[in-house]
């Protein structure tokens, strides 16, 4: 048994949720916030058998694509203003950060 933790962009949340339900996987969705862009994320907790990990990973990969986005930088507060860029910067967002953890015990009540 494994626990898959997938941190994805909010824009991909509904698409991944629908794909998991359609494939008969149960998941718990948690609202989370990214540290770099300070933007909303969704963290999925998915428990599954070892032999189904690749199937779940494929669903995540198919439904959580990275994309480029313009982001307005945050002005420095008391920091070094020499490196501050006052115009939007294009960064890559989306995709998924996935952790696969072993589960010692699983109970469902």
mmCIF file of C-alpha atoms in Angstrom:
data_model
loop_
_atom_site.group_PDB
_atom_site.id
_atom_site.type_symbol
_atom_site.label_atom_id
_atom_site.label_comp_id
_atom_site.label_asym_id
_atom_site.label_seq_id
_atom_site.Cartn_x
_atom_site.Cartn_y
_atom_site.Cartn_z
ATOM 1 C CA UNK A 1 0.000 0.000 0.000
ATOM 2 C CA UNK A 2 1.251 3.482 -0.899
ATOM 3 C CA UNK A 3 0.163 7.047 -0.250
ATOM 4 C CA UNK A 4 0.531 9.347 -3.248
ATOM 5 C CA UNK A 5 0.673 13.058 -2.405
ATOM 6 C CA UNK A 6 0.299 15.218 -5.512
ATOM 7 C CA UNK A 7 0.583 18.997 -5.297
ATOM 8 C CA UNK A 8 -0.971 20.539 -8.398
ATOM 9 C CA UNK A 9 -2.134 23.942 -9.617
ATOM 10 C CA UNK A 10 -5.753 24.811 -8.813
ATOM 11 C CA UNK A 11 -6.549 25.097 -12.540
ATOM 12 C CA UNK A 12 -5.883 21.351 -12.960
ATOM 13 C CA UNK A 13 -7.762 20.264 -9.837
ATOM 14 C CA UNK A 14 -11.198 19.522 -11.296
ATOM 15 C CA UNK A 15 -9.785 17.743 -14.344
ATOM 16 C CA UNK A 16 -7.638 15.442 -12.176
ATOM 17 C CA UNK A 17 -10.460 14.860 -9.701
ATOM 18 C CA UNK A 18 -12.824 13.803 -12.510
ATOM 19 C CA UNK A 19 -10.188 11.473 -14.008
ATOM 20 C CA UNK A 20 -9.544 9.804 -10.639
ATOM 21 C CA UNK A 21 -13.262 9.265 -10.006
ATOM 22 C CA UNK A 22 -13.763 7.880 -13.519
ATOM 23 C CA UNK A 23 -10.882 5.422 -12.956
ATOM 24 C CA UNK A 24 -12.415 4.433 -9.576
ATOM 25 C CA UNK A 25 -9.707 5.916 -7.329
ATOM 26 C CA UNK A 26 -10.596 7.639 -4.087
ATOM 27 C CA UNK A 27 -8.772 10.817 -3.182
ATOM 28 C CA UNK A 28 -8.858 13.550 -0.583
ATOM 29 C CA UNK A 29 -8.380 17.122 -1.830
ATOM 30 C CA UNK A 30 -6.713 19.694 0.393
ATOM 31 C CA UNK A 31 -6.367 23.405 -0.307
ATOM 32 C CA UNK A 32 -2.743 24.491 -0.138
ATOM 33 C CA UNK A 33 -0.595 27.485 -1.050
ATOM 34 C CA UNK A 34 2.670 27.440 -2.960
ATOM 35 C CA UNK A 35 5.682 29.095 -1.393
ATOM 36 C CA UNK A 36 7.234 30.579 -4.547
ATOM 37 C CA UNK A 37 4.273 32.236 -6.273
ATOM 38 C CA UNK A 38 2.089 32.439 -3.142
ATOM 39 C CA UNK A 39 -0.705 31.052 -5.336
ATOM 40 C CA UNK A 40 -3.396 28.494 -4.591
ATOM 41 C CA UNK A 41 -2.612 24.825 -5.087
ATOM 42 C CA UNK A 42 -4.498 21.630 -4.465
ATOM 43 C CA UNK A 43 -2.887 18.690 -2.714
ATOM 44 C CA UNK A 44 -4.382 15.276 -3.457
ATOM 45 C CA UNK A 45 -3.927 12.380 -1.033
ATOM 46 C CA UNK A 46 -4.458 9.086 -2.862
ATOM 47 C CA UNK A 47 -4.111 5.690 -1.200
ATOM 48 C CA UNK A 48 -3.543 2.774 -3.572
ATOM 49 C CA UNK A 49 -2.013 -0.667 -3.928
ATOM 50 C CA UNK A 50 1.601 -0.897 -5.120
ATOM 51 C CA UNK A 51 0.649 -2.361 -8.502
ATOM 52 C CA UNK A 52 -1.622 0.620 -9.307
ATOM 53 C CA UNK A 53 0.944 3.362 -8.705
ATOM 54 C CA UNK A 54 1.909 3.678 -12.385
ATOM 55 C CA UNK A 55 -1.747 4.004 -13.398
ATOM 56 C CA UNK A 56 -2.322 6.835 -10.910
ATOM 57 C CA UNK A 57 0.921 8.527 -11.961
ATOM 58 C CA UNK A 58 -0.235 8.392 -15.598
ATOM 59 C CA UNK A 59 -3.545 10.033 -14.673
ATOM 60 C CA UNK A 60 -1.696 12.802 -12.851
ATOM 61 C CA UNK A 61 0.707 13.343 -15.749
ATOM 62 C CA UNK A 62 -2.107 13.449 -18.341
ATOM 63 C CA UNK A 63 -4.218 15.936 -16.385
ATOM 64 C CA UNK A 64 -1.655 18.272 -14.839
ATOM 65 C CA UNK A 65 0.343 19.974 -17.567
ATOM 66 C CA UNK A 66 2.823 22.776 -16.987
ATOM 67 C CA UNK A 67 2.294 26.100 -18.739
ATOM 68 C CA UNK A 68 3.966 29.502 -18.932
ATOM 69 C CA UNK A 69 2.420 32.410 -17.041
ATOM 70 C CA UNK A 70 3.309 36.070 -16.539
ATOM 71 C CA UNK A 71 3.779 36.912 -12.869
ATOM 72 C CA UNK A 72 4.130 40.374 -11.352
ATOM 73 C CA UNK A 73 7.057 40.278 -8.931
ATOM 74 C CA UNK A 74 6.617 41.326 -5.324
ATOM 75 C CA UNK A 75 8.550 44.483 -4.453
ATOM 76 C CA UNK A 76 11.283 44.062 -1.845
ATOM 77 C CA UNK A 77 10.445 45.308 1.618
ATOM 78 C CA UNK A 78 13.710 46.501 3.102
ATOM 79 C CA UNK A 79 15.695 44.147 0.890
ATOM 80 C CA UNK A 80 18.176 44.895 -1.838
ATOM 81 C CA UNK A 81 16.320 46.891 -4.500
ATOM 82 C CA UNK A 82 19.218 46.508 -6.964
ATOM 83 C CA UNK A 83 18.014 43.059 -8.034
ATOM 84 C CA UNK A 84 14.322 44.012 -8.131
ATOM 85 C CA UNK A 85 12.676 43.609 -11.546
ATOM 86 C CA UNK A 86 9.629 45.929 -11.760
ATOM 87 C CA UNK A 87 7.971 44.237 -14.762
ATOM 88 C CA UNK A 88 6.158 40.901 -15.135
ATOM 89 C CA UNK A 89 8.301 37.809 -15.511
ATOM 90 C CA UNK A 90 7.313 34.661 -17.401
ATOM 91 C CA UNK A 91 7.557 31.550 -15.214
ATOM 92 C CA UNK A 92 6.532 27.942 -15.676
ATOM 93 C CA UNK A 93 3.555 26.928 -13.524
ATOM 94 C CA UNK A 94 1.359 23.886 -13.279
ATOM 95 C CA UNK A 95 2.422 20.321 -13.654
ATOM 96 C CA UNK A 96 2.602 18.272 -10.500
ATOM 97 C CA UNK A 97 4.949 17.595 -7.637
ATOM 98 C CA UNK A 98 4.324 14.024 -6.534
ATOM 99 C CA UNK A 99 5.504 12.097 -3.476
ATOM 100 C CA UNK A 100 4.967 8.341 -3.120
ATOM 101 C CA UNK A 101 5.176 7.137 0.484
ATOM 102 C CA UNK A 102 4.964 3.650 1.989
ATOM 103 C CA UNK A 103 1.962 2.993 4.227
ATOM 104 C CA UNK A 104 2.524 0.763 7.245
ATOM 105 C CA UNK A 105 -1.133 0.428 8.152
ATOM 106 C CA UNK A 106 -4.437 1.407 6.569
ATOM 107 C CA UNK A 107 -7.802 1.396 8.307
ATOM 108 C CA UNK A 108 -11.164 2.576 7.049
ATOM 109 C CA UNK A 109 -13.998 3.056 9.545
#
